[in-house]
Short mmCIF file of C-alpha atoms and ligand atoms in Angstrom, two decimals:
data_model
loop_
_atom_site.label_atom_id
_atom_site.label_comp_id
_atom_site.label_asym_id
_atom_site.label_seq_id
_atom_site.Cartn_x
_atom_site.Cartn_y
_atom_site.Cartn_z
CA MET A 1 108.47 -227.55 -29.00
CA ALA A 2 110.33 -225.88 -26.19
CA ILE A 3 109.71 -225.20 -22.53
CA ARG A 4 109.76 -221.39 -21.88
CA ALA A 5 109.74 -219.34 -18.69
CA VAL A 6 106.82 -217.04 -19.17
CA VAL A 7 106.12 -213.98 -16.97
CA LYS A 8 103.11 -214.86 -14.81
CA GLY A 9 103.19 -211.82 -12.33
CA VAL A 10 105.07 -208.61 -11.45
CA GLY A 11 104.95 -206.79 -8.48
CA HIS A 12 107.06 -204.18 -6.34
CA TYR A 13 107.56 -202.39 -3.10
CA LEU A 14 109.30 -199.10 -2.39
CA PRO A 15 109.58 -197.96 1.05
CA ASP A 16 107.44 -194.92 2.55
CA ARG A 17 110.20 -192.40 3.10
CA VAL A 18 111.01 -190.40 0.23
CA VAL A 19 114.17 -188.18 -0.22
CA GLU A 20 114.36 -185.63 -2.35
CA ASN A 21 117.54 -184.13 -3.86
CA HIS A 22 117.19 -180.68 -1.66
CA GLU A 23 117.68 -182.85 1.31
CA PHE A 24 121.30 -183.42 0.50
CA GLU A 25 122.04 -179.81 0.40
CA LYS A 26 121.86 -179.46 3.74
CA THR A 27 124.96 -181.89 4.35
CA LEU A 28 126.81 -181.84 1.41
CA ASP A 29 128.03 -179.80 -1.34
CA THR A 30 125.85 -180.30 -4.00
CA THR A 31 122.78 -178.78 -5.59
CA ASP A 32 119.32 -180.33 -6.95
CA GLU A 33 120.27 -178.93 -10.12
CA TRP A 34 123.46 -181.11 -10.26
CA ILE A 35 122.29 -184.10 -9.51
CA ARG A 36 119.27 -183.84 -11.68
CA GLN A 37 121.43 -182.85 -14.61
CA ARG A 38 124.26 -185.46 -14.15
CA THR A 39 121.93 -188.25 -13.14
CA GLY A 40 118.40 -187.57 -14.07
CA ILE A 41 117.85 -188.53 -10.19
CA GLU A 42 115.07 -186.42 -8.60
CA ARG A 43 114.31 -188.63 -5.29
CA ARG A 44 114.60 -191.75 -4.01
CA HIS A 45 113.20 -193.82 -1.28
CA PHE A 46 114.79 -194.88 1.97
CA ALA A 47 113.99 -198.08 3.97
CA ALA A 48 113.18 -197.40 7.59
CA GLU A 49 115.40 -198.29 10.52
CA GLY A 50 114.77 -201.91 11.15
CA GLU A 51 113.22 -202.50 7.77
CA ASN A 52 115.51 -204.69 6.06
CA THR A 53 116.31 -205.75 2.33
CA SER A 54 114.08 -209.49 3.04
CA ASP A 55 110.94 -207.17 4.53
CA LEU A 56 111.21 -204.86 0.89
CA ALA A 57 111.51 -208.43 -0.80
CA ILE A 58 108.71 -209.96 0.79
CA LYS A 59 106.03 -207.08 -0.01
CA ALA A 60 107.31 -207.18 -3.60
CA ALA A 61 106.77 -210.83 -3.69
CA GLN A 62 103.34 -210.52 -2.24
CA ALA A 63 102.46 -207.98 -4.79
CA ALA A 64 103.75 -210.29 -7.85
CA LEU A 65 101.76 -213.26 -6.42
CA ALA A 66 98.50 -211.57 -6.33
CA ASP A 67 99.18 -210.18 -9.84
CA ALA A 68 99.82 -213.74 -10.97
CA GLY A 69 96.77 -215.04 -9.10
CA LEU A 70 99.15 -217.40 -7.26
CA GLU A 71 100.03 -218.47 -3.62
CA ALA A 72 103.26 -218.74 -2.04
CA ASP A 73 102.91 -222.38 -2.34
CA ASP A 74 102.44 -222.69 -6.15
CA ILE A 75 106.39 -221.74 -6.15
CA ASP A 76 108.80 -224.06 -6.58
CA ALA A 77 112.20 -222.00 -6.36
CA ILE A 78 113.11 -218.48 -5.33
CA VAL A 79 116.10 -216.70 -6.70
CA LEU A 80 116.77 -213.14 -5.07
CA ALA A 81 119.59 -210.89 -6.41
CA THR A 82 120.59 -208.69 -3.77
CA SER A 83 124.17 -207.19 -2.17
CA THR A 84 122.83 -205.99 1.06
CA ALA A 85 121.28 -208.92 2.20
CA ASP A 86 120.12 -208.87 5.98
CA LEU A 87 122.56 -210.80 7.43
CA THR A 88 125.70 -212.71 6.04
CA PHE A 89 123.57 -216.13 6.37
CA PRO A 90 121.16 -217.33 5.63
CA SER A 91 119.93 -216.06 2.37
CA ALA A 92 117.67 -213.39 2.00
CA ALA A 93 115.62 -215.69 -0.16
CA THR A 94 115.10 -218.11 2.26
CA MET A 95 113.77 -215.12 4.89
CA VAL A 96 111.58 -214.36 2.11
CA GLN A 97 110.32 -218.08 1.91
CA ALA A 98 109.72 -217.89 5.36
CA GLY A 99 108.02 -214.61 5.49
CA LEU A 100 105.72 -215.89 2.49
CA GLY A 101 104.54 -219.17 4.50
CA MET A 102 106.10 -220.96 1.72
CA THR A 103 106.87 -224.64 3.23
CA ARG A 104 108.30 -226.19 -0.04
CA GLY A 105 110.59 -225.70 -2.93
CA TYR A 106 114.08 -223.96 -2.51
CA ALA A 107 115.40 -220.63 -2.26
CA PHE A 108 118.81 -218.81 -2.93
CA ASP A 109 120.64 -215.52 -3.24
CA VAL A 110 122.51 -214.45 -6.35
CA GLN A 111 124.99 -211.59 -6.09
CA ALA A 112 126.06 -209.74 -9.10
CA VAL A 113 125.58 -206.07 -7.90
CA CYS A 114 123.46 -203.97 -10.41
CA ALA A 115 123.42 -206.71 -12.64
CA GLY A 116 122.22 -209.06 -10.16
CA PHE A 117 118.77 -209.13 -11.57
CA VAL A 118 119.87 -210.06 -15.06
CA TYR A 119 121.69 -212.78 -13.69
CA ALA A 120 118.88 -214.09 -11.35
CA LEU A 121 116.58 -214.02 -14.15
CA ALA A 122 119.08 -216.18 -16.56
CA ASN A 123 119.33 -218.84 -13.69
CA ALA A 124 115.73 -219.05 -13.06
CA ASN A 125 115.15 -219.63 -16.52
CA ALA A 126 117.74 -222.35 -16.72
CA LEU A 127 115.72 -223.75 -13.62
CA VAL A 128 112.53 -223.53 -15.40
CA CYS A 129 113.74 -224.67 -18.75
CA SER A 130 115.47 -228.13 -17.56
CA GLY A 131 112.30 -228.92 -15.09
CA GLN A 132 114.31 -228.21 -11.85
CA ALA A 133 111.12 -225.52 -11.29
CA LYS A 134 107.73 -225.22 -12.69
CA ARG A 135 107.40 -221.51 -11.06
CA ALA A 136 110.02 -219.37 -10.08
CA LEU A 137 109.96 -216.20 -8.29
CA VAL A 138 112.72 -213.94 -9.16
CA ILE A 139 113.43 -210.91 -6.75
CA GLY A 140 115.71 -207.95 -7.00
CA ALA A 141 115.96 -206.14 -3.46
CA GLU A 142 118.16 -203.64 -2.00
CA THR A 143 118.80 -201.42 0.96
CA PHE A 144 121.79 -199.66 -0.18
CA SER A 145 121.30 -196.77 2.12
CA ARG A 146 122.93 -198.93 4.44
CA ILE A 147 126.30 -198.89 2.49
CA LEU A 148 126.41 -195.40 1.53
CA ASP A 149 129.09 -192.81 2.97
CA TRP A 150 126.85 -189.76 3.51
CA ASN A 151 130.07 -187.43 3.17
CA ASP A 152 130.70 -188.68 -0.47
CA ARG A 153 128.50 -186.36 -2.68
CA GLY A 154 129.85 -188.47 -5.36
CA THR A 155 128.00 -191.72 -4.60
CA CYS A 156 125.65 -191.30 -1.67
CA VAL A 157 123.19 -189.08 -4.06
CA LEU A 158 123.02 -191.78 -6.53
CA PHE A 159 121.06 -194.78 -4.93
CA GLY A 160 118.08 -195.93 -3.13
CA ASP A 161 116.36 -198.56 -1.50
CA GLY A 162 113.22 -200.93 -2.83
CA ALA A 163 112.14 -204.30 -4.31
CA GLY A 164 111.01 -205.74 -7.28
CA ALA A 165 109.48 -209.20 -7.95
CA LEU A 166 108.55 -211.30 -11.21
CA ILE A 167 107.11 -215.08 -11.44
CA LEU A 168 107.97 -217.44 -14.02
CA GLU A 169 106.28 -220.30 -14.99
CA ALA A 170 106.98 -223.16 -17.63
CA GLN A 171 104.97 -223.37 -20.72
CA HIS A 172 105.15 -224.75 -23.99
CA GLY A 173 106.27 -222.72 -26.65
CA ASP A 174 107.03 -223.64 -30.30
CA GLY A 175 110.96 -222.68 -29.87
CA THR A 176 110.50 -219.99 -32.27
CA PRO A 177 110.96 -215.76 -31.39
CA ALA A 178 107.11 -215.71 -31.30
CA ASP A 179 106.84 -217.39 -28.05
CA ARG A 180 106.10 -215.97 -24.73
CA GLY A 181 108.56 -216.08 -22.05
CA ILE A 182 112.32 -215.59 -22.07
CA LEU A 183 113.69 -215.67 -25.29
CA SER A 184 117.55 -215.26 -24.73
CA THR A 185 120.08 -214.40 -22.12
CA ASP A 186 123.78 -212.90 -22.17
CA LEU A 187 125.69 -212.66 -18.98
CA ASN A 188 129.18 -211.38 -18.80
CA SER A 189 132.07 -210.01 -16.15
CA ASP A 190 135.35 -208.82 -16.06
CA GLY A 191 137.08 -208.84 -12.78
CA ARG A 192 140.01 -206.69 -13.77
CA PHE A 193 138.00 -203.44 -13.37
CA LYS A 194 136.69 -204.93 -9.78
CA ASP A 195 138.57 -201.69 -8.39
CA LEU A 196 136.07 -199.31 -10.10
CA LEU A 197 132.95 -200.18 -7.80
CA TYR A 198 133.31 -202.08 -4.72
CA VAL A 199 132.31 -201.88 -0.97
CA ASP A 200 135.66 -201.32 1.18
CA GLY A 201 134.57 -204.27 3.84
CA GLY A 202 132.94 -207.49 4.01
CA VAL A 203 132.81 -210.64 6.13
CA SER A 204 136.28 -211.59 5.44
CA ASN A 205 137.72 -208.08 6.60
CA ARG A 206 135.22 -208.15 9.54
CA SER A 207 133.53 -204.99 8.57
CA THR A 208 130.10 -203.89 6.47
CA GLY A 209 132.03 -201.20 4.46
CA TYR A 210 131.02 -198.37 2.68
CA LEU A 211 130.24 -198.42 -1.37
CA ARG A 212 133.20 -196.78 -3.35
CA MET A 213 133.17 -196.00 -7.01
CA GLN A 214 134.88 -194.21 -10.01
CA GLY A 215 131.86 -193.01 -11.55
CA ASN A 216 133.26 -191.46 -14.78
CA GLN A 217 135.33 -194.82 -15.23
CA VAL A 218 132.22 -197.06 -14.77
CA PHE A 219 130.35 -194.77 -17.32
CA ARG A 220 133.14 -195.06 -19.71
CA HIS A 221 132.22 -198.59 -19.82
CA ALA A 222 128.48 -198.46 -19.29
CA VAL A 223 127.28 -197.69 -22.69
CA ASP A 224 129.48 -199.79 -24.84
CA LYS A 225 128.79 -202.82 -22.78
CA LEU A 226 125.25 -202.69 -22.60
CA THR A 227 124.90 -201.91 -26.05
CA SER A 228 126.65 -205.09 -26.87
CA THR A 229 125.04 -207.20 -24.59
CA ALA A 230 121.69 -206.43 -25.39
CA GLU A 231 122.41 -206.84 -29.17
CA THR A 232 124.09 -210.20 -28.52
CA ALA A 233 120.72 -211.24 -26.40
CA LEU A 234 118.54 -209.84 -29.59
CA ASP A 235 120.70 -211.79 -32.10
CA ARG A 236 120.31 -215.10 -29.68
CA ALA A 237 116.73 -214.21 -29.89
CA GLY A 238 116.35 -214.20 -33.35
CA LEU A 239 115.04 -210.65 -33.03
CA GLY A 240 116.21 -207.32 -34.34
CA HIS A 241 116.11 -203.60 -33.28
CA GLY A 242 112.44 -203.18 -34.88
CA ASP A 243 111.00 -206.08 -33.11
CA VAL A 244 111.73 -204.26 -29.71
CA ASP A 245 108.83 -202.63 -27.95
CA TRP A 246 110.29 -201.77 -24.78
CA ILE A 247 113.93 -201.48 -23.14
CA VAL A 248 113.88 -201.60 -19.44
CA PRO A 249 117.48 -200.86 -18.59
CA HIS A 250 119.03 -200.95 -15.34
CA GLN A 251 118.07 -197.16 -13.66
CA ALA A 252 121.74 -196.05 -12.96
CA ASN A 253 121.91 -192.89 -14.96
CA ILE A 254 119.65 -190.92 -17.63
CA ARG A 255 122.76 -190.11 -19.54
CA ILE A 256 123.57 -193.86 -19.67
CA ILE A 257 120.13 -194.87 -20.66
CA GLN A 258 119.87 -192.63 -23.22
CA GLY A 259 123.24 -193.27 -24.73
CA THR A 260 122.48 -196.88 -24.93
CA ALA A 261 119.05 -196.41 -26.53
CA LYS A 262 120.60 -194.12 -28.79
CA LYS A 263 123.55 -196.27 -30.07
CA MET A 264 120.89 -199.48 -30.30
CA GLY A 265 118.86 -196.90 -32.69
CA ILE A 266 115.44 -197.17 -30.29
CA PRO A 267 113.50 -194.25 -29.82
CA MET A 268 113.30 -193.06 -25.75
CA ASP A 269 109.31 -193.39 -26.15
CA LYS A 270 110.25 -196.98 -26.12
CA VAL A 271 112.19 -196.64 -22.63
CA VAL A 272 110.76 -197.41 -19.37
CA VAL A 273 112.77 -194.74 -17.40
CA THR A 274 112.07 -194.76 -13.29
CA VAL A 275 115.49 -193.19 -12.21
CA GLN A 276 113.92 -189.87 -11.46
CA ASP A 277 111.83 -191.45 -8.61
CA HIS A 278 113.85 -194.34 -7.33
CA GLY A 279 117.48 -193.31 -8.18
CA ASN A 280 119.75 -196.41 -8.39
CA THR A 281 118.28 -199.56 -6.65
CA SER A 282 121.08 -201.85 -7.99
CA ALA A 283 119.62 -205.25 -8.28
CA ALA A 284 115.86 -203.91 -7.66
CA SER A 285 115.85 -201.36 -10.22
CA ILE A 286 114.91 -203.77 -13.44
CA PRO A 287 111.98 -205.59 -11.55
CA LEU A 288 110.90 -202.27 -9.95
CA ALA A 289 110.52 -200.71 -13.64
CA MET A 290 109.24 -203.51 -15.03
CA SER A 291 106.43 -203.56 -12.41
CA VAL A 292 105.88 -199.70 -13.15
CA GLY A 293 105.87 -200.42 -16.77
CA ARG A 294 103.43 -203.15 -16.54
CA GLN A 295 101.10 -200.99 -14.01
CA SER A 296 101.33 -198.08 -15.88
CA GLY A 297 99.76 -199.95 -19.02
CA LYS A 298 102.78 -199.50 -21.44
CA ILE A 299 104.09 -202.93 -21.01
CA LYS A 300 101.30 -205.15 -22.82
CA SER A 301 101.14 -209.07 -23.17
CA GLY A 302 102.99 -209.96 -26.27
CA ASP A 303 105.34 -206.59 -26.09
CA VAL A 304 109.31 -207.81 -26.68
CA VAL A 305 111.04 -205.95 -23.81
CA VAL A 306 114.85 -206.11 -23.98
CA THR A 307 116.51 -205.71 -20.24
CA GLU A 308 120.47 -204.77 -19.72
CA ALA A 309 122.42 -203.95 -16.73
CA ILE A 310 125.89 -203.13 -15.72
CA GLY A 311 127.35 -202.72 -12.35
CA GLY A 312 130.31 -203.82 -9.72
CA GLY A 313 132.60 -206.45 -10.85
CA LEU A 314 132.16 -205.46 -13.86
CA ALA A 315 129.34 -207.49 -14.35
CA TRP A 316 126.79 -207.01 -17.21
CA GLY A 317 124.17 -208.63 -18.99
CA ALA A 318 120.76 -208.58 -20.81
CA ALA A 319 118.05 -210.66 -21.45
CA VAL A 320 115.16 -210.55 -23.86
CA LEU A 321 111.82 -211.63 -22.88
CA ARG A 322 108.13 -211.16 -24.57
CA PHE A 323 105.35 -210.54 -21.94
N1 ACO B 1 127.21 -182.74 -6.55
C1 ACO B 1 128.32 -181.92 -6.92
N2 ACO B 1 129.22 -181.89 -7.85
C2 ACO B 1 129.42 -183.16 -7.62
C3 ACO B 1 128.70 -184.37 -7.04
C4 ACO B 1 127.71 -184.14 -6.53
N3 ACO B 1 126.70 -184.74 -6.14
N4 ACO B 1 129.50 -185.67 -7.22
C5 ACO B 1 130.59 -185.22 -7.81
N5 ACO B 1 130.79 -183.92 -8.02
C6 ACO B 1 131.94 -183.26 -8.88
C7 ACO B 1 133.05 -184.19 -8.82
O1 ACO B 1 133.72 -183.91 -7.66
C8 ACO B 1 133.64 -183.74 -10.04
O2 ACO B 1 134.23 -182.42 -9.29
P1 ACO B 1 135.67 -181.87 -10.10
O3 ACO B 1 135.88 -181.83 -11.54
O4 ACO B 1 135.93 -180.40 -9.28
O5 ACO B 1 136.76 -182.97 -9.45
C9 ACO B 1 132.69 -183.00 -11.02
O6 ACO B 1 131.55 -183.38 -10.08
C10 ACO B 1 132.70 -183.88 -12.14
O7 ACO B 1 132.80 -185.74 -11.70
P2 ACO B 1 132.76 -186.66 -12.39
O8 ACO B 1 132.61 -188.09 -11.54
O9 ACO B 1 133.27 -186.78 -13.74
O10 ACO B 1 131.07 -186.47 -13.20
P3 ACO B 1 130.21 -187.38 -14.16
O11 ACO B 1 129.88 -186.55 -14.77
O12 ACO B 1 130.83 -188.60 -14.22
O13 ACO B 1 128.86 -187.84 -13.09
C11 ACO B 1 128.33 -190.07 -12.09
C12 ACO B 1 129.35 -188.80 -12.06
C13 ACO B 1 126.52 -189.32 -11.76
C14 ACO B 1 128.43 -190.80 -10.67
C15 ACO B 1 128.22 -190.89 -13.24
O14 ACO B 1 129.77 -190.63 -13.34
C16 ACO B 1 127.84 -192.03 -13.45
O15 ACO B 1 126.55 -192.22 -13.04
N6 ACO B 1 128.46 -193.06 -13.63
C17 ACO B 1 128.10 -194.66 -13.78
C18 ACO B 1 127.61 -195.16 -12.43
C19 ACO B 1 127.07 -196.30 -12.82
O16 ACO B 1 126.41 -196.43 -13.90
N7 ACO B 1 127.45 -197.42 -11.64
C20 ACO B 1 127.05 -198.66 -11.98
C21 ACO B 1 125.96 -199.11 -11.37
S1 ACO B 1 126.13 -199.07 -9.85
C22 ACO B 1 126.30 -200.45 -9.30
O17 ACO B 1 126.78 -201.70 -9.46
C23 ACO B 1 126.42 -200.57 -7.72
#
């Protein structure tokens, strides 16, 4: 017997404003063609003035609750991954708690940039499996548009805003790979690479700052580290490549997504891809893709899903779950 954190519901929210690649041609030395070819991105959503990360997160959470057929007070814990919280404190998670009208339980943020959702999922899984929460709401939500330097064509065309949410519930399993729920997680970071991707401001520096990235250097690490963490997680789950129904990768760049799938020997028709419509939404990208994959009928109950991400830190990780 084992306690498993089983997915009860998934939901997402994207802000109304859609920005096509062509819009950047007006102000930057770039083209729709360059952005598509180098990244796979065609468009992204940007939050409206006054629309903050917690606003997006609340809407995604409400969609996940509706999908699960649950009320806010059925939730014991909110774990929210973000690098773009509304305020320095309190956490965006407590804002979501208030916004949902949830009067019990506890809520906190996790910050691991683009790997944030995998980190949040691993933490929520630990809370559920150790009996500290019967039901956990795990959210990835970002407004990266607020930290983009609109004069830097190497970064500002890559990112978007959005939120995705997933509800986990404690259920008894047999402790075998046939169980539903989270079967394994794998987390890694290596701070020696902190200068490859960072924001050049912060509370301690009395500023907000802008995202700075040595994109080609991050790219060099991505495929190897993503493949290795996904394979570690699969191994830990007692599963092999042939058991994988879907990869739901972090959506940073189609070439990284394709490279990782190829290295794992998994065909692209088993990969959920949303980067063309969302851009890189950092911690929100995986739950957004999971929700789209679920709504489109691709991911079905019983399917084995591998999810993997890498981002600033560098921080990276993977999780294997059976829906
Ligand atoms: N339009 C036109 N040209 C551009 C643009 C643009 N928007 N951006 C960069 N270029 C130019 C560069 O200036 C460079 O020109 P040069 O050769 O004259 O100097 C040329 O294109 C090639 O630049 P590279 O950076 O080498 O291009 P690359 O093929 O590596 O693509 C990209 C850049 C898309 C950023 C890629 O490196 C990438 O996706 N990296 C990984 C990003 C990532 O996964 N980040 C982690 C998650 S994000 C997070 O954690 C917040």
